[in-house]
XYZ file of C-alpha atoms in Angstrom:
361
model
C 37.031 -11.431 -15.193
C 35.209 -8.498 -13.640
C 34.350 -7.149 -17.086
C 32.921 -10.518 -18.136
C 30.715 -10.645 -15.032
C 29.520 -7.074 -15.649
C 28.650 -7.936 -19.255
C 26.683 -11.015 -18.199
C 24.858 -8.950 -15.591
C 24.036 -6.351 -18.235
C 22.463 -9.033 -20.449
C 20.011 -9.915 -17.708
C 19.267 -6.407 -16.404
C 18.937 -4.498 -19.677
C 15.476 -2.978 -20.013
C 13.075 -3.511 -22.879
C 12.223 -0.787 -25.338
C 8.974 -0.123 -23.430
C 8.888 2.040 -20.314
C 7.170 1.140 -17.066
C 7.973 -2.568 -17.266
C 8.727 -4.759 -14.257
C 12.521 -5.084 -14.165
C 12.407 -7.866 -11.580
C 10.024 -10.022 -13.626
C 12.121 -9.442 -16.722
C 15.262 -10.609 -14.920
C 13.430 -13.703 -13.632
C 12.213 -14.587 -17.122
C 15.672 -14.162 -18.621
C 17.201 -16.380 -15.938
C 14.569 -19.044 -16.653
C 15.065 -18.742 -20.411
C 18.812 -19.123 -19.913
C 18.269 -22.133 -17.644
C 16.055 -23.824 -20.222
C 18.571 -23.035 -22.981
C 21.340 -24.638 -20.914
C 18.967 -27.533 -20.239
C 18.600 -27.984 -23.999
C 22.370 -27.854 -24.516
C 23.025 -30.361 -21.713
C 20.401 -32.726 -23.110
C 21.823 -32.392 -26.622
C 25.356 -33.163 -25.459
C 24.146 -36.200 -23.546
C 22.177 -37.466 -26.544
C 25.229 -37.035 -28.788
C 27.265 -39.084 -26.318
C 24.582 -41.804 -26.317
C 24.133 -41.495 -30.113
C 20.442 -40.723 -29.814
C 20.129 -38.301 -32.733
C 16.333 -37.953 -32.598
C 16.438 -36.954 -28.947
C 19.315 -34.575 -29.667
C 17.157 -32.781 -32.243
C 14.402 -32.504 -29.620
C 16.759 -30.914 -27.095
C 18.270 -28.605 -29.709
C 14.733 -27.442 -30.455
C 14.278 -26.648 -26.754
C 17.496 -24.633 -26.803
C 16.422 -22.720 -29.928
C 12.960 -21.890 -28.553
C 14.172 -20.483 -25.233
C 17.164 -18.730 -26.764
C 14.693 -16.985 -29.068
C 12.516 -16.039 -26.086
C 15.584 -14.609 -24.334
C 16.450 -12.570 -27.427
C 12.867 -11.325 -27.836
C 12.833 -10.092 -24.215
C 14.778 -7.016 -25.375
C 12.182 -6.024 -27.935
C 8.685 -6.950 -26.755
C 6.677 -5.888 -23.733
C 7.087 -7.930 -20.572
C 3.336 -8.549 -20.393
C 3.406 -10.042 -23.887
C 6.530 -11.999 -23.018
C 4.825 -13.553 -19.977
C 1.861 -14.725 -22.048
C 4.026 -16.059 -24.883
C 6.445 -17.826 -22.546
C 3.592 -19.470 -20.605
C 1.907 -20.705 -23.775
C 5.200 -21.910 -25.261
C 6.215 -23.607 -21.999
C 2.901 -25.462 -21.729
C 3.210 -26.563 -25.362
C 6.837 -27.667 -24.879
C 5.937 -29.609 -21.729
C 3.071 -31.412 -23.484
C 5.314 -32.190 -26.463
C 8.080 -33.382 -24.163
C 5.577 -35.590 -22.342
C 4.802 -37.486 -25.549
C 8.376 -37.531 -26.888
C 10.163 -38.439 -23.658
C 7.378 -40.299 -21.866
C 5.656 -39.974 -18.498
C 8.430 -41.670 -16.512
C 11.081 -38.940 -16.852
C 9.249 -36.241 -14.819
C 8.892 -33.806 -17.708
C 5.484 -32.901 -16.222
C 7.282 -31.279 -13.268
C 7.752 -28.212 -15.495
C 4.030 -27.532 -15.061
C 4.783 -26.518 -11.463
C 7.385 -23.986 -12.592
C 4.935 -22.535 -15.117
C 2.237 -21.991 -12.464
C 4.736 -20.441 -10.020
C 5.957 -17.971 -12.666
C 2.358 -17.086 -13.491
C 1.461 -16.295 -9.874
C 4.608 -14.307 -9.104
C 4.276 -12.134 -12.203
C 2.605 -8.819 -11.488
C 0.357 -9.025 -14.516
C -3.200 -10.300 -14.556
C -5.874 -10.578 -11.895
C -5.690 -13.449 -9.435
C -8.917 -14.868 -10.859
C -7.270 -15.126 -14.276
C -4.200 -16.686 -12.701
C -6.448 -19.118 -10.869
C -8.133 -20.180 -14.104
C -4.724 -20.599 -15.740
C -3.555 -22.784 -12.840
C -6.732 -24.888 -13.146
C -6.112 -25.211 -16.879
C -2.539 -26.418 -16.321
C -3.786 -28.811 -13.634
C -6.455 -30.148 -16.010
C -3.865 -30.677 -18.746
C -1.599 -32.460 -16.283
C -4.453 -34.670 -15.069
C -5.584 -35.464 -18.632
C -2.075 -36.459 -19.712
C -1.556 -38.678 -16.670
C -4.930 -40.445 -16.894
C -5.121 -40.749 -20.691
C -1.490 -41.222 -21.697
C 0.242 -42.175 -18.457
C 1.005 -45.701 -19.656
C 1.780 -44.785 -23.260
C 5.228 -45.703 -24.550
C 7.451 -42.692 -25.288
C 7.887 -41.735 -28.936
C 11.669 -41.539 -28.521
C 13.421 -44.723 -27.380
C 15.578 -44.499 -24.225
C 17.433 -47.054 -22.182
C 16.861 -47.328 -18.428
C 20.086 -45.429 -17.646
C 19.150 -42.699 -20.118
C 15.731 -42.323 -18.505
C 17.332 -41.986 -15.072
C 19.605 -39.197 -16.349
C 16.779 -37.383 -18.158
C 14.488 -37.686 -15.112
C 17.196 -36.204 -12.888
C 17.826 -33.373 -15.343
C 14.106 -32.562 -15.594
C 13.597 -32.554 -11.830
C 16.684 -30.422 -11.157
C 15.809 -27.898 -13.878
C 12.161 -27.519 -12.857
C 12.971 -27.172 -9.157
C 15.784 -24.743 -9.987
C 13.187 -22.619 -11.777
C 10.820 -22.673 -8.786
C 13.649 -21.889 -6.359
C 14.897 -19.007 -8.532
C 11.478 -17.363 -8.765
C 10.750 -17.776 -5.048
C 14.184 -16.526 -3.993
C 14.174 -13.380 -6.114
C 10.659 -12.370 -5.089
C 10.914 -13.367 -1.421
C 14.332 -11.752 -0.918
C 13.002 -8.220 -1.278
C 9.863 -8.903 0.745
C 11.905 -10.431 3.577
C 14.263 -7.456 3.484
C 11.348 -5.029 3.611
C 9.698 -7.031 6.377
C 12.933 -6.928 8.385
C 13.161 -3.158 7.936
C 9.504 -2.794 8.921
C 10.075 -4.811 12.103
C 13.105 -2.666 12.927
C 11.177 0.561 12.268
C 8.288 -0.646 14.436
C 10.748 -1.448 17.212
C 12.200 2.067 16.949
C 8.721 3.609 16.928
C 7.680 1.599 19.986
C 10.841 2.678 21.758
C 10.265 6.313 20.837
C 6.637 6.081 21.954
C 7.640 4.711 25.365
C 10.840 6.700 26.049
C 11.468 10.246 27.237
C 13.913 11.799 24.767
C 15.679 14.088 27.259
C 16.422 11.627 30.063
C 16.200 8.294 28.246
C 13.776 7.076 30.917
C 10.438 5.407 30.315
C 7.636 7.921 29.826
C 4.219 8.147 31.484
C 2.600 5.770 29.007
C 5.235 3.116 29.601
C 4.957 3.525 33.383
C 1.182 3.075 33.278
C 1.582 -0.085 31.191
C 4.147 -1.407 33.681
C 1.765 -0.824 36.601
C -1.054 -2.550 34.702
C 1.170 -5.609 34.218
C 2.011 -5.677 37.929
C -1.674 -5.477 38.832
C -2.506 -8.358 36.476
C 0.360 -10.446 37.901
C -1.125 -10.010 41.383
C 2.132 -10.908 43.165
C 1.805 -11.851 46.811
C 4.139 -9.073 47.961
C 2.557 -6.375 45.828
C 4.376 -3.242 44.735
C 4.908 0.408 45.630
C 4.814 3.621 43.633
C 6.736 6.799 44.402
C 6.067 10.204 42.854
C 9.142 12.468 43.013
C 9.346 16.178 42.281
C 12.467 18.365 42.120
C 12.109 21.188 44.643
C 12.129 24.747 43.269
C 12.957 23.526 39.773
C 11.419 26.642 38.215
C 13.972 28.689 40.131
C 16.768 26.584 38.570
C 15.466 27.332 35.077
C 14.947 31.024 35.827
C 18.365 31.445 37.472
C 20.599 29.324 35.257
C 18.635 28.760 32.049
C 16.825 25.805 30.543
C 20.058 24.160 29.366
C 21.167 23.796 32.977
C 17.643 22.695 33.885
C 17.885 19.920 31.285
C 21.232 18.823 32.767
C 19.611 18.673 36.198
C 16.791 16.500 34.873
C 19.266 14.171 33.149
C 21.461 14.010 36.255
C 18.524 13.210 38.525
C 17.331 10.528 36.091
C 20.757 8.896 36.095
C 20.958 8.987 39.898
C 17.508 7.433 40.261
C 18.372 4.589 37.877
C 21.759 3.928 39.485
C 20.301 3.750 42.990
C 17.318 1.498 42.329
C 17.327 -2.254 41.745
C 17.183 -3.741 38.252
C 13.545 -4.773 38.532
C 12.436 -1.230 39.408
C 11.132 1.110 36.736
C 12.127 4.780 36.788
C 10.076 7.015 34.499
C 9.738 10.693 33.784
C 6.143 11.501 34.602
C 6.222 15.022 33.241
C 8.118 18.276 33.745
C 10.282 17.845 36.852
C 8.250 14.890 38.150
C 9.525 11.308 38.181
C 7.684 8.093 39.010
C 9.491 5.113 40.535
C 7.814 1.703 40.624
C 9.087 -0.881 43.122
C 7.890 -4.411 42.198
C 7.774 -7.096 44.904
C 8.368 -4.563 47.689
C 6.254 -3.420 50.577
C 6.236 0.172 51.755
C 8.959 -0.251 54.370
C 11.378 -1.827 51.870
C 10.694 0.868 49.290
C 11.163 3.553 51.976
C 14.662 2.215 52.787
C 15.637 2.421 49.128
C 14.248 5.951 48.874
C 16.328 7.000 51.888
C 19.466 5.966 49.996
C 18.269 7.722 46.840
C 17.512 10.921 48.743
C 20.938 10.931 50.419
C 22.686 10.353 47.088
C 20.811 13.082 45.206
C 21.380 15.634 47.977
C 25.135 15.084 47.496
C 25.142 15.784 43.747
C 26.671 19.118 42.728
C 25.549 20.671 39.464
C 28.036 23.009 37.801
C 26.891 25.972 35.696
C 30.448 26.950 34.832
C 30.448 29.888 37.202
C 28.615 28.393 40.152
C 27.868 25.032 41.746
C 24.562 24.201 43.387
C 22.621 21.295 44.865
C 18.995 20.302 44.532
C 16.548 18.400 46.714
C 13.571 16.213 45.894
C 10.284 15.557 47.646
C 8.948 11.988 47.523
C 5.413 10.640 47.903
C 5.314 6.857 48.443
C 2.169 4.713 48.103
C 1.661 0.988 48.531
C -0.701 -0.819 46.143
C -3.729 -2.127 48.019
C -4.792 -4.950 45.645
C -8.299 -3.536 45.282
C -7.202 -0.329 43.571
C -6.296 0.719 40.050
C -3.371 2.353 38.297
C -4.972 5.773 38.643
C -5.687 5.295 42.346
C -2.200 4.194 43.396
C -0.562 6.976 41.345
C -2.985 9.560 42.768
C -2.218 8.382 46.312
C 1.519 8.812 45.678
C 0.871 12.241 44.135
C -1.242 13.331 47.115
C 1.526 12.344 49.522
C 4.028 14.236 47.382
C 2.033 17.445 47.822
C 1.770 16.832 51.548
C 5.569 16.775 51.583
C 5.672 19.985 49.524
C 3.392 21.736 51.990
C 5.434 20.518 54.962
C 8.763 21.954 53.840
C 9.951 19.736 50.932
C 13.082 17.516 50.822
C 11.355 14.613 52.552
C 9.743 11.229 52.007
C 6.049 10.977 52.837
C 4.697 7.473 53.361
């Protein structure tokens, strides 16, 4: 069974003798040719059952035409095949309109023809537009001039119902096939593009070492808080690890990176979920406290300071502790992102000058 499926797949995917052809369009055309061939066979079988020999010959002709187009797809260029198949399909639809009549929806194949034309990669859109107008004009002419003409082939009411159903199903199957094959890849690519953009946005707003938000993300967060203009306001705290250069010089940058990561984790674990902890740069961190006044933020910083002072960092041969100096500023409603951050930074340096390991508010 697997071998049969592989052989059928090979029939549809085999390239033409020419290089540089659109494999996707070729597969679509072969599927449509096969569908129309099966349509011809189904119509022939039905006409044999109803003993309508003239109609059977008509459907056998449809089968022969599209089977020949399928066969020729292995030997002629896809561009040529598109033109030939469009011309043949228009001619077959017009012929079917007169033979079967206007009441069996044979004109619905015009829609499939236009869809195939537009999804094919060949031809300028102006040319495709003129072709669509031509098909529309033919459709309109047939409906207005011959819409009430009696069909050349006689059919009973039940036969017309069956033929109408078969025509509608086949034409809509063709439209659905073309749209599915071409939209599937574009939707897949669009999904990948969305995912890549999400990753890029995350990378652009995240510090790679600590996993915290970076300076850009922190500034955007402050801007959002300013625009929200909450009644309680917010606070900003600039933190700096004391004597961090000495840590790097004494124990190496690998240990320094572990200290940064450990401090980042401690800051996140000891702030509330609505707070934003970001790495501002180097050994500096910025904490944003939404919906908090200065006193409330100061209480949280006291807990953070006590927790960080208890952390022991292990170099393998020695354990050590670090301290942090904190500068806390309260947003004054009439300021800007730069002003509130600068105020927190100024208070941080006041703490540095006054002995470090303290909160300045």
